[in-house]
Tab-separated table of C-alpha atoms in Angstrom:
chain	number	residue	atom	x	y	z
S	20	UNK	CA	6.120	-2.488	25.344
S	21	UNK	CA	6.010	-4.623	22.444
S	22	UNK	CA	5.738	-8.217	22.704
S	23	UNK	CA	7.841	-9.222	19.831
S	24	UNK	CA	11.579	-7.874	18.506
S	25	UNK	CA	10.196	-5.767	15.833
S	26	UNK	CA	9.595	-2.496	15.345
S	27	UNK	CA	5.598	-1.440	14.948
S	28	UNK	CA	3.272	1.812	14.281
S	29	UNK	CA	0.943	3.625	15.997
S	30	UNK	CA	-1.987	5.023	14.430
S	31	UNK	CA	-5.775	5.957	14.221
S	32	UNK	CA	-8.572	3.947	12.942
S	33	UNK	CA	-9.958	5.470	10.265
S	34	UNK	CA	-12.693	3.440	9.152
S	35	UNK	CA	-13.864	0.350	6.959
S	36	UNK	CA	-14.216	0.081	3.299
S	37	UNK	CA	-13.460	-2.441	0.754
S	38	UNK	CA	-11.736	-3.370	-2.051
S	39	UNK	CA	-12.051	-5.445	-5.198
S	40	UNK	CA	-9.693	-8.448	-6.521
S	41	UNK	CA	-8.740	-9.025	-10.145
S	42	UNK	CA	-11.382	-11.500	-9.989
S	43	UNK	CA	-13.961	-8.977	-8.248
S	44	UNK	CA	-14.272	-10.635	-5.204
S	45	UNK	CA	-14.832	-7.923	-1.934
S	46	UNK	CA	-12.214	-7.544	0.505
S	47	UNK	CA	-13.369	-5.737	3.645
S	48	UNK	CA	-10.692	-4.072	5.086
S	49	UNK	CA	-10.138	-1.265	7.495
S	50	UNK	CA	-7.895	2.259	6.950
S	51	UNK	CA	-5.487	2.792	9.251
S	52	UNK	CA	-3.949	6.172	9.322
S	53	UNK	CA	0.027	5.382	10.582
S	54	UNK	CA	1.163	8.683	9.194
S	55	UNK	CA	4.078	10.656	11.232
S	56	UNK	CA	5.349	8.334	13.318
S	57	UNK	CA	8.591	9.696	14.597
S	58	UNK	CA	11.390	8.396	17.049
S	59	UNK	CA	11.497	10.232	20.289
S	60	UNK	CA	14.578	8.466	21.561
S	61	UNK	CA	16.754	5.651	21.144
S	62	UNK	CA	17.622	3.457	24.067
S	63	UNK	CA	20.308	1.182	24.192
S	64	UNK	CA	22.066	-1.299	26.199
S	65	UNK	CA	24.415	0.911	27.634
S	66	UNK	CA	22.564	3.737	28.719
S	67	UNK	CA	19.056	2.189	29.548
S	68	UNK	CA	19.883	-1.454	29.974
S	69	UNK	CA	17.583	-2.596	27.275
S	70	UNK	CA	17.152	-1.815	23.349
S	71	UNK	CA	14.111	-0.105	22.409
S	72	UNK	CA	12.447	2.352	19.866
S	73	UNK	CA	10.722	5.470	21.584
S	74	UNK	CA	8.125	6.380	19.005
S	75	UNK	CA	5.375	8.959	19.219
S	76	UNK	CA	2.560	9.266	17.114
S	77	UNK	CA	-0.095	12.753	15.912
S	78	UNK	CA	-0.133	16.179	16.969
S	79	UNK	CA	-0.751	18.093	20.260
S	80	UNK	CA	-0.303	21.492	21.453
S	81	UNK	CA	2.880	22.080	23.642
S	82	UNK	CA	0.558	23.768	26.356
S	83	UNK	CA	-1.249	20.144	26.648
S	84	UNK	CA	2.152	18.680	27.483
S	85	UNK	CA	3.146	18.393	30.819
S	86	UNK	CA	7.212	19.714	31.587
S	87	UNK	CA	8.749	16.579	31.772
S	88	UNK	CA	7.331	15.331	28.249
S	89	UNK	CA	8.013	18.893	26.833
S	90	UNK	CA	11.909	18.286	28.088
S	91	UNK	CA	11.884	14.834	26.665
S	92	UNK	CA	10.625	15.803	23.324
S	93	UNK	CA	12.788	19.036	23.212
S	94	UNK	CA	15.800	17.051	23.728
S	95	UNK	CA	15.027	14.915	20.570
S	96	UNK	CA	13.455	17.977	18.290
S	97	UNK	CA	10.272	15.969	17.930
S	98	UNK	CA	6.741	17.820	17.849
S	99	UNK	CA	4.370	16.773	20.751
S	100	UNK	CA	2.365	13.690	19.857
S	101	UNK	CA	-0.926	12.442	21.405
S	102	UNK	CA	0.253	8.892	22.323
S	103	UNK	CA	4.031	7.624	23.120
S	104	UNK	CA	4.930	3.994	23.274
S	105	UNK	CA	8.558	1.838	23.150
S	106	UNK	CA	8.931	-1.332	20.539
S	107	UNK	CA	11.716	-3.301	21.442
S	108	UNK	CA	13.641	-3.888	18.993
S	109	UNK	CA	17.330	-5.605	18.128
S	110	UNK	CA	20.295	-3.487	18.410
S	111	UNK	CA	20.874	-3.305	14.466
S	112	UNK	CA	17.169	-2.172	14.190
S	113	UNK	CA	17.873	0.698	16.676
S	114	UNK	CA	21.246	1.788	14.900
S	115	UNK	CA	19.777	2.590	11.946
S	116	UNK	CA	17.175	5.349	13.528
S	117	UNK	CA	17.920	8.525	15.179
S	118	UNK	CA	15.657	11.103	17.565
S	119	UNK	CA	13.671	12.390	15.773
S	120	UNK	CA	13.497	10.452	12.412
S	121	UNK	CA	10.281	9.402	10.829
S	122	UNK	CA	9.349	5.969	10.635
S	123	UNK	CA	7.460	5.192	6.978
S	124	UNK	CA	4.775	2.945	6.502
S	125	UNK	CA	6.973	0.828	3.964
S	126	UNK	CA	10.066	0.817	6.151
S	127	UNK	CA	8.162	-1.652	8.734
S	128	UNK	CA	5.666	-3.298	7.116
S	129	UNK	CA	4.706	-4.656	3.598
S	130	UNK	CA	1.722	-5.859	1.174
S	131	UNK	CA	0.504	-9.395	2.264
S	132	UNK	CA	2.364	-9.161	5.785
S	133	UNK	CA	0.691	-10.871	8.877
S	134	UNK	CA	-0.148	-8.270	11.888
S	135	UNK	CA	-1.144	-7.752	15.005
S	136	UNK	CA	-3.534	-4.779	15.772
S	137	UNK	CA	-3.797	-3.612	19.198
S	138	UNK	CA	-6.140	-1.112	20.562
S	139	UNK	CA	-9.495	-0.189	23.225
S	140	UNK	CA	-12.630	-1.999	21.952
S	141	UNK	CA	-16.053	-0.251	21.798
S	142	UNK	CA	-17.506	0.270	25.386
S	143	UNK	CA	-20.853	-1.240	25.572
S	144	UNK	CA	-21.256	0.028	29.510
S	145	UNK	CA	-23.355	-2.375	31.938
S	146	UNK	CA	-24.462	-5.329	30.442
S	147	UNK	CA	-26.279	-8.561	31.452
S	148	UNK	CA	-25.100	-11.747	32.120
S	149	UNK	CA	-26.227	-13.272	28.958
S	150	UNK	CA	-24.915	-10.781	26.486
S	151	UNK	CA	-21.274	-9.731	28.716
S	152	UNK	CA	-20.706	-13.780	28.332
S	153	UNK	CA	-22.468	-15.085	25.186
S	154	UNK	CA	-24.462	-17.424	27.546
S	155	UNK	CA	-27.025	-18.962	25.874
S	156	UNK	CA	-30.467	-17.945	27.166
S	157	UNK	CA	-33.189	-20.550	28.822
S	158	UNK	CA	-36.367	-22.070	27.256
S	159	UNK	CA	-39.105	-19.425	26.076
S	160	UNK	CA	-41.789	-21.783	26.151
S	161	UNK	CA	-44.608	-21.776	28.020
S	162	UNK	CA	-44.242	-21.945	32.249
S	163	UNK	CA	-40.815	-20.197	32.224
S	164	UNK	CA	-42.309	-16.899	33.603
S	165	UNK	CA	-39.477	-13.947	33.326
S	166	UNK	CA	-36.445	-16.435	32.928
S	167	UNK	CA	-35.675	-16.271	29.153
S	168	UNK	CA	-32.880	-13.891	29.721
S	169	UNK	CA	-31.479	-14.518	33.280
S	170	UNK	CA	-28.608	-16.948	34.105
S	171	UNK	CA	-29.672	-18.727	36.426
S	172	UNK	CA	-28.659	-20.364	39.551
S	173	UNK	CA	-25.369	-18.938	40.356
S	174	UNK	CA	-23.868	-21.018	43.468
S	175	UNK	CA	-23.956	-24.424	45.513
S	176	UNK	CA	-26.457	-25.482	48.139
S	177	UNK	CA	-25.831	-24.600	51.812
S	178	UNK	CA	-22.149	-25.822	51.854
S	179	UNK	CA	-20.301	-24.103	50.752
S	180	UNK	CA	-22.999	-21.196	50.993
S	181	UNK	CA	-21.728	-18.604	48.963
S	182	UNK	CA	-20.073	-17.653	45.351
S	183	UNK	CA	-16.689	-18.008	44.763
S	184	UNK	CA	-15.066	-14.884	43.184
S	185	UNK	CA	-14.703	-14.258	39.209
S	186	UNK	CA	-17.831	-16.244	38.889
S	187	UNK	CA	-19.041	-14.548	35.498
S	188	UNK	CA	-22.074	-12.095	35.937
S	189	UNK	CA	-23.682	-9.011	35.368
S	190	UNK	CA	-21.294	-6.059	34.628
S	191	UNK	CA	-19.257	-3.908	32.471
S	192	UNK	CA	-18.709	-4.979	28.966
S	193	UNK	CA	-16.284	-3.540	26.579
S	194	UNK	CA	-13.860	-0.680	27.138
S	195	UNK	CA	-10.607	-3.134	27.139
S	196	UNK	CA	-7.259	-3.526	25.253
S	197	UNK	CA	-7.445	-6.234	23.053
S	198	UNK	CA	-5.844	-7.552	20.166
S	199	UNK	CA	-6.934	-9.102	16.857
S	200	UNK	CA	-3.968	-11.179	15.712
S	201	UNK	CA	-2.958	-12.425	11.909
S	202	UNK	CA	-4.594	-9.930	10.178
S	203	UNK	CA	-3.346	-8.853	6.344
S	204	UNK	CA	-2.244	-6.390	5.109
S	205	UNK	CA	-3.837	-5.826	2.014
S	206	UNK	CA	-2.367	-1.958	0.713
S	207	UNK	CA	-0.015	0.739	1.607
S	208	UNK	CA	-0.371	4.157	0.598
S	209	UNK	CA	2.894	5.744	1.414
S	210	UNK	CA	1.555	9.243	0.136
S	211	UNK	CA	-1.118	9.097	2.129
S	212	UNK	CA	0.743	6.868	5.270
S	213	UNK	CA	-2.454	4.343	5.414
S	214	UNK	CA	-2.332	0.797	5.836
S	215	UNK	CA	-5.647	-1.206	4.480
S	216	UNK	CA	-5.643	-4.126	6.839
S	217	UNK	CA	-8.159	-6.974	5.867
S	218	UNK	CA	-10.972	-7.570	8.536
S	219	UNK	CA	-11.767	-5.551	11.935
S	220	UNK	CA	-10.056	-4.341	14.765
S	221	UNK	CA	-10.459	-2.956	17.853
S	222	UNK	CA	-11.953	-0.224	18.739
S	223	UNK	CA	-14.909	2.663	17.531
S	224	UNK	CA	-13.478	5.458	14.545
S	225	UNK	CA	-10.775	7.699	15.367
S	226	UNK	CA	-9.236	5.606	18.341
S	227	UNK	CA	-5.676	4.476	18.255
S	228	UNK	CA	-4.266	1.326	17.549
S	229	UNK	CA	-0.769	-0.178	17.493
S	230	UNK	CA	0.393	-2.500	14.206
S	231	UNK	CA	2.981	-4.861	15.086
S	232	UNK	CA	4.500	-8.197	13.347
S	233	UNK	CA	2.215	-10.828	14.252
S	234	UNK	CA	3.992	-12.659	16.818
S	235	UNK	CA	1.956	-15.978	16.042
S	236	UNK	CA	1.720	-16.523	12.189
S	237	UNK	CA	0.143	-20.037	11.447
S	238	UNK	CA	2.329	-22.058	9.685
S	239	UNK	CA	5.589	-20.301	10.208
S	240	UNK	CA	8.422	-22.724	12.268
């Protein structure tokens, strides 16, 4: 569920590229493909005792769907998607959608609009203490023998004896929802359905991400 009262788009990272200004400065940005996003079903007030967008996002084969989805998605004439997620929204934002109605690139968002991006970052699998925490490694001079990369003492002396849980360690790095916030947008290809957001975001090529309004623009009241 969305964090702010706006309606978003799910997609799939397509890359990173860049662009070049009138003045022929480089703009990094990365393609986001937020083509065929369709409503799946309108909730309201009455009915579901919230407002909210159902909206579902590529293609998958109706054999991959499991019976209740293939109901749900009958019921609103929408094609099978690979990932399904609710924006809440305001009630005159719902009105003006219906199941199964496509939800255009330029209809949510425009050029120069702040975003959120929200998606799985890269999994980087076990990793060591210095490198899972950006610790900063000891001395490499001479008499530390096999220390340059460790972290070091990790608890207290005999009281209280032991290490008190969440101390940061050794252990799996990456592989986590995050989100990179305040991000421009910096093009919209409606033909195509891209956005060109300025900067990174998470996650490896091909894995999907959800555009939202930024819900913490600097400088707005």
């Amino acid at each position: 569920m969305s964090l702010s009262n706006s309606l978003g788009l799910l997609g799939r990272k397509v890359g990173m590229m860049r662009l070049f200004t009138d003045d022929g400065d480089a703009v990094p940005v990365t393609v986001v493909d937020v083509s065929n996003n369709r409503v799946t079903q309108v909730k309201t007030q009455e009915n579901d005792g919230y407002v909210a967008l159902q909206v579902t996002f590529g293609a998958r084969k109706a054999s991959r769907v499991t019976k209740p989805i293939a109901g749900h998605l009958a019921k609103a004439g929408v094609e099978a998607g690979e990932i399904i997620q609710e924006f809440k929204v305001t009630a005159e934002a719902a009105a003006q959608y219906a199941a199964g109605a496509a939800v255009p690139a330029s209809a949510v968002f425009a050029v120069g609009q702040k975003v959120d991006v929200q998606g799985t970052s890269i999994g980087k699998g076990f990793a060591g203490t210095i490198k899972r925490h950006n610790f900063k490694s000891q001395r490499a001079s001479h008499g530390n023998s096999r220390s340059h990369n460790v972290p070091g003492s990790i608890s207290m002396a005999q009281d209280p004896g032991r290490v008190f849980p969440g101390k940061r360690m050794s252990g799996h790095l990456g592989d986590v929802t995050c989100t990179t916030q305040n991000l421009d947008i910096v093009r919209i290809d409606e033909v195509r359905g891209l956005l060109l957001i300025k900067g990174a975001i998470p996650g490896s090529k091909g894995g999907f991400v959800t555009v939202r309004h930024a819900i913490k623009v600097k400088g707005a009241n």
